[in-house]
């Protein structure tokens, strides 16, 4: 008899078919592999944002299981996550795909390293190697995966920016913000975003897509 699909594979296939953000997720072999592992281990989360939460947490902590921890930065992992999210948002806000190393070092020193014995240079190197979310190229930093960049930026927006919905609604026609809009709507904010888009909703296929996630 033909082998039967694992229930987790069936759940993941359904998510990819039904959800625009998951379809973009599935285009990256790394992200698809991580999502497959996740769905094989447990019930599928109800939406993509939960999967990203799990994957980001996994990327921050995965090397600890192999004895390759964060040293004095272990207790600073929540601050590192906030820095990654804030940095991802800055790339959208400033219309760029990269950040300067000098800026990152200054921000890491004040937001992460002051309460530890690590230097900001050590922290940046560990973040690059341990998470795989960013890549340092000379004097610049880039996010390796556009889907993670969008989710982290949306995560920051939903927690730290008061007028986040209005900011997103004002950029609904900007193709470079498409992934961010989808990621934000996946964080259980579809209704808020749809209301902010107002009269444009019926004329914009992308806005309707947000409500069909």
Coordinates of C-alpha atoms in Angstrom, one line a residue:
X1 CA 0.0 0.0 0.0
X2 CA 1.1 3.6 -0.6
X3 CA 2.6 5.3 2.4
X4 CA 0.1 7.6 4.2
X5 CA 1.0 11.2 4.8
X6 CA 1.8 12.1 8.4
X7 CA -1.0 14.2 10.0
X8 CA 1.4 17.0 10.5
X9 CA 2.2 17.1 6.8
X10 CA -1.5 17.2 6.0
X11 CA -2.0 20.1 8.4
X12 CA 0.9 22.0 6.9
X13 CA -0.3 21.4 3.4
X14 CA -3.7 22.8 4.3
X15 CA -2.1 25.9 5.8
X16 CA 0.0 26.5 2.7
X17 CA -3.0 26.1 0.4
X18 CA -5.3 28.3 2.5
X19 CA -3.0 31.1 3.7
X20 CA -1.1 33.7 1.6
X21 CA 1.6 34.3 4.2
X22 CA 2.2 30.5 4.4
X23 CA 2.5 30.2 0.7
X24 CA 5.4 32.8 0.8
X25 CA 6.8 30.9 3.8
X26 CA 6.9 27.7 1.8
X27 CA 9.1 29.2 -0.9
X28 CA 12.1 29.1 1.4
X29 CA 13.4 25.5 1.9
X30 CA 14.8 26.5 5.4
X31 CA 11.5 27.9 6.6
X32 CA 9.5 25.1 5.1
X33 CA 11.7 22.5 6.8
X34 CA 11.3 24.2 10.2
X35 CA 7.6 24.5 9.8
X36 CA 7.4 20.8 8.8
X37 CA 9.3 19.8 11.9
X38 CA 7.0 22.0 14.0
X39 CA 3.8 20.5 12.6
X40 CA 5.1 16.9 13.0
X41 CA 5.8 17.5 16.7
X42 CA 2.5 19.1 17.7
X43 CA -0.9 20.3 16.5
X44 CA -0.7 23.0 13.9
X45 CA -1.0 26.5 15.3
X46 CA -4.1 28.4 14.2
X47 CA -2.3 31.0 12.1
X48 CA 1.1 31.8 10.7
X49 CA 2.0 34.2 13.4
X50 CA 2.0 31.4 15.9
X51 CA 4.4 29.4 13.7
X52 CA 6.7 32.4 13.4
X53 CA 6.6 32.8 17.2
X54 CA 7.7 29.2 17.6
X55 CA 10.4 29.4 14.9
X56 CA 11.9 32.6 16.2
X57 CA 12.0 31.2 19.6
X58 CA 13.6 28.0 18.2
X59 CA 16.3 30.0 16.3
X60 CA 17.1 31.9 19.4
X61 CA 17.5 28.8 21.6
X62 CA 18.5 26.0 19.2
X63 CA 22.2 26.0 19.9
X64 CA 21.7 25.8 23.7
X65 CA 20.6 22.2 23.1
X66 CA 24.1 21.5 21.6
X67 CA 26.0 23.2 24.4
X68 CA 26.6 26.3 22.3
X69 CA 24.8 28.8 24.5
X70 CA 24.7 32.6 24.6
X71 CA 27.0 32.9 27.6
X72 CA 26.4 36.1 29.5
X73 CA 23.7 37.1 27.0
X74 CA 21.4 34.2 27.9
X75 CA 19.2 36.3 30.1
X76 CA 19.2 39.0 27.4
X77 CA 17.4 36.9 24.8
X78 CA 14.1 38.8 25.1
X79 CA 16.0 42.1 24.6
X80 CA 17.8 40.5 21.6
X81 CA 14.4 39.6 20.1
X82 CA 13.1 43.1 20.7
X83 CA 16.2 44.5 19.0
X84 CA 15.7 42.2 16.0
X85 CA 12.1 43.2 15.7
X86 CA 12.8 46.9 16.0
X87 CA 15.6 46.7 13.4
X88 CA 13.3 44.9 11.0
X89 CA 10.7 47.7 11.4
X90 CA 13.4 50.3 10.8
X91 CA 14.1 48.8 7.4
X92 CA 10.5 49.3 6.4
X93 CA 10.2 52.7 8.0
X94 CA 13.3 54.0 6.3
X95 CA 12.8 52.2 2.9
X96 CA 15.9 50.2 3.0
X97 CA 16.9 46.5 3.1
X98 CA 19.9 47.0 5.3
X99 CA 21.1 48.7 8.5
X100 CA 24.6 50.0 9.3
X101 CA 26.8 48.0 11.6
X102 CA 27.7 51.1 13.5
X103 CA 24.1 51.8 14.3
X104 CA 23.5 48.2 15.3
X105 CA 26.4 48.2 17.7
X106 CA 25.3 51.4 19.4
X107 CA 21.7 50.1 19.8
X108 CA 22.9 46.7 21.1
X109 CA 25.1 48.3 23.6
X110 CA 22.3 50.3 25.2
X111 CA 19.4 47.8 24.8
X112 CA 21.2 44.5 25.3
X113 CA 24.8 44.6 26.5
X114 CA 24.8 47.2 29.3
X115 CA 23.4 44.7 31.7
X116 CA 25.8 41.9 30.7
X117 CA 29.6 41.4 30.4
X118 CA 29.4 41.1 26.6
X119 CA 30.4 43.7 24.1
X120 CA 28.0 44.8 21.4
X121 CA 30.4 43.3 18.8
X122 CA 30.2 39.9 20.5
X123 CA 26.4 40.2 20.7
X124 CA 26.1 41.0 17.0
X125 CA 28.4 38.1 16.0
X126 CA 26.4 35.7 18.2
X127 CA 23.1 36.9 16.8
X128 CA 24.3 36.4 13.3
X129 CA 25.7 32.9 14.0
X130 CA 23.2 31.6 16.5
X131 CA 20.0 32.7 14.8
X132 CA 20.8 32.8 11.1
X133 CA 18.2 35.7 10.8
X134 CA 20.8 38.4 9.8
X135 CA 23.9 38.6 7.7
X136 CA 26.7 41.0 8.3
X137 CA 28.4 42.2 5.1
X138 CA 31.1 44.7 5.6
X139 CA 29.6 47.8 7.2
X140 CA 26.0 46.6 6.6
X141 CA 23.5 44.2 8.1
X142 CA 20.7 42.5 6.1
X143 CA 17.9 40.1 7.1
X144 CA 18.4 36.8 5.4
X145 CA 14.7 36.0 5.0
X146 CA 12.0 38.4 3.9
X147 CA 9.3 36.5 5.7
X148 CA 11.0 36.7 9.0
X149 CA 11.8 40.3 8.5
X150 CA 8.1 41.0 7.9
X151 CA 7.0 39.1 10.9
X152 CA 9.5 40.7 13.2
X153 CA 8.6 44.1 12.0
X154 CA 4.9 43.3 12.5
X155 CA 5.6 42.0 16.0
X156 CA 7.3 45.2 16.9
X157 CA 4.5 47.3 15.4
X158 CA 1.8 45.5 17.2
X159 CA 3.5 46.0 20.6
X160 CA 5.5 49.3 20.4
X161 CA 3.9 51.6 17.9
X162 CA 0.6 53.3 18.9
X163 CA -0.5 54.3 15.4
X164 CA 0.6 51.1 13.8
X165 CA -2.7 50.4 11.9
X166 CA -2.8 53.9 10.5
X167 CA 0.8 53.7 9.4
X168 CA 0.2 50.4 7.6
X169 CA -3.1 51.6 6.0
X170 CA -1.2 54.6 4.6
X171 CA 1.2 52.3 2.7
X172 CA -1.3 49.7 1.4
X173 CA -0.4 50.5 -2.2
X174 CA 3.3 50.1 -1.6
X175 CA 4.4 46.7 -2.9
X176 CA 7.5 46.7 -0.7
X177 CA 5.1 46.7 2.4
X178 CA 2.9 43.8 1.2
X179 CA 4.6 41.2 3.3
X180 CA 4.4 43.5 6.4
X181 CA 0.7 44.0 5.9
X182 CA 0.1 40.3 5.6
X183 CA 2.3 39.5 8.6
X184 CA 0.5 42.2 10.7
X185 CA -2.9 40.9 9.7
X186 CA -1.8 37.4 10.8
X187 CA -1.2 38.7 14.3
X188 CA -5.0 38.7 14.8
X189 CA -5.4 42.3 13.6
X190 CA -7.4 41.7 10.4
X191 CA -10.4 43.6 11.7
X192 CA -8.4 46.6 12.8
X193 CA -6.5 46.8 9.5
X194 CA -9.7 46.4 7.4
X195 CA -11.4 49.1 9.3
X196 CA -8.5 51.5 8.8
X197 CA -8.6 50.8 5.1
X198 CA -12.2 51.9 5.0
X199 CA -13.7 52.7 1.6
X200 CA -10.7 51.2 -0.3
X201 CA -11.6 47.7 0.9
X202 CA -14.0 46.8 -1.9
X203 CA -11.7 48.1 -4.6
X204 CA -8.5 46.4 -3.5
X205 CA -8.0 42.7 -4.1
X206 CA -5.1 42.7 -1.7
X207 CA -7.2 44.1 1.1
X208 CA -9.8 41.4 0.5
X209 CA -6.9 38.8 0.7
X210 CA -6.1 40.0 4.2
X211 CA -9.6 39.1 5.4
X212 CA -9.4 35.6 3.7
X213 CA -6.4 34.5 5.7

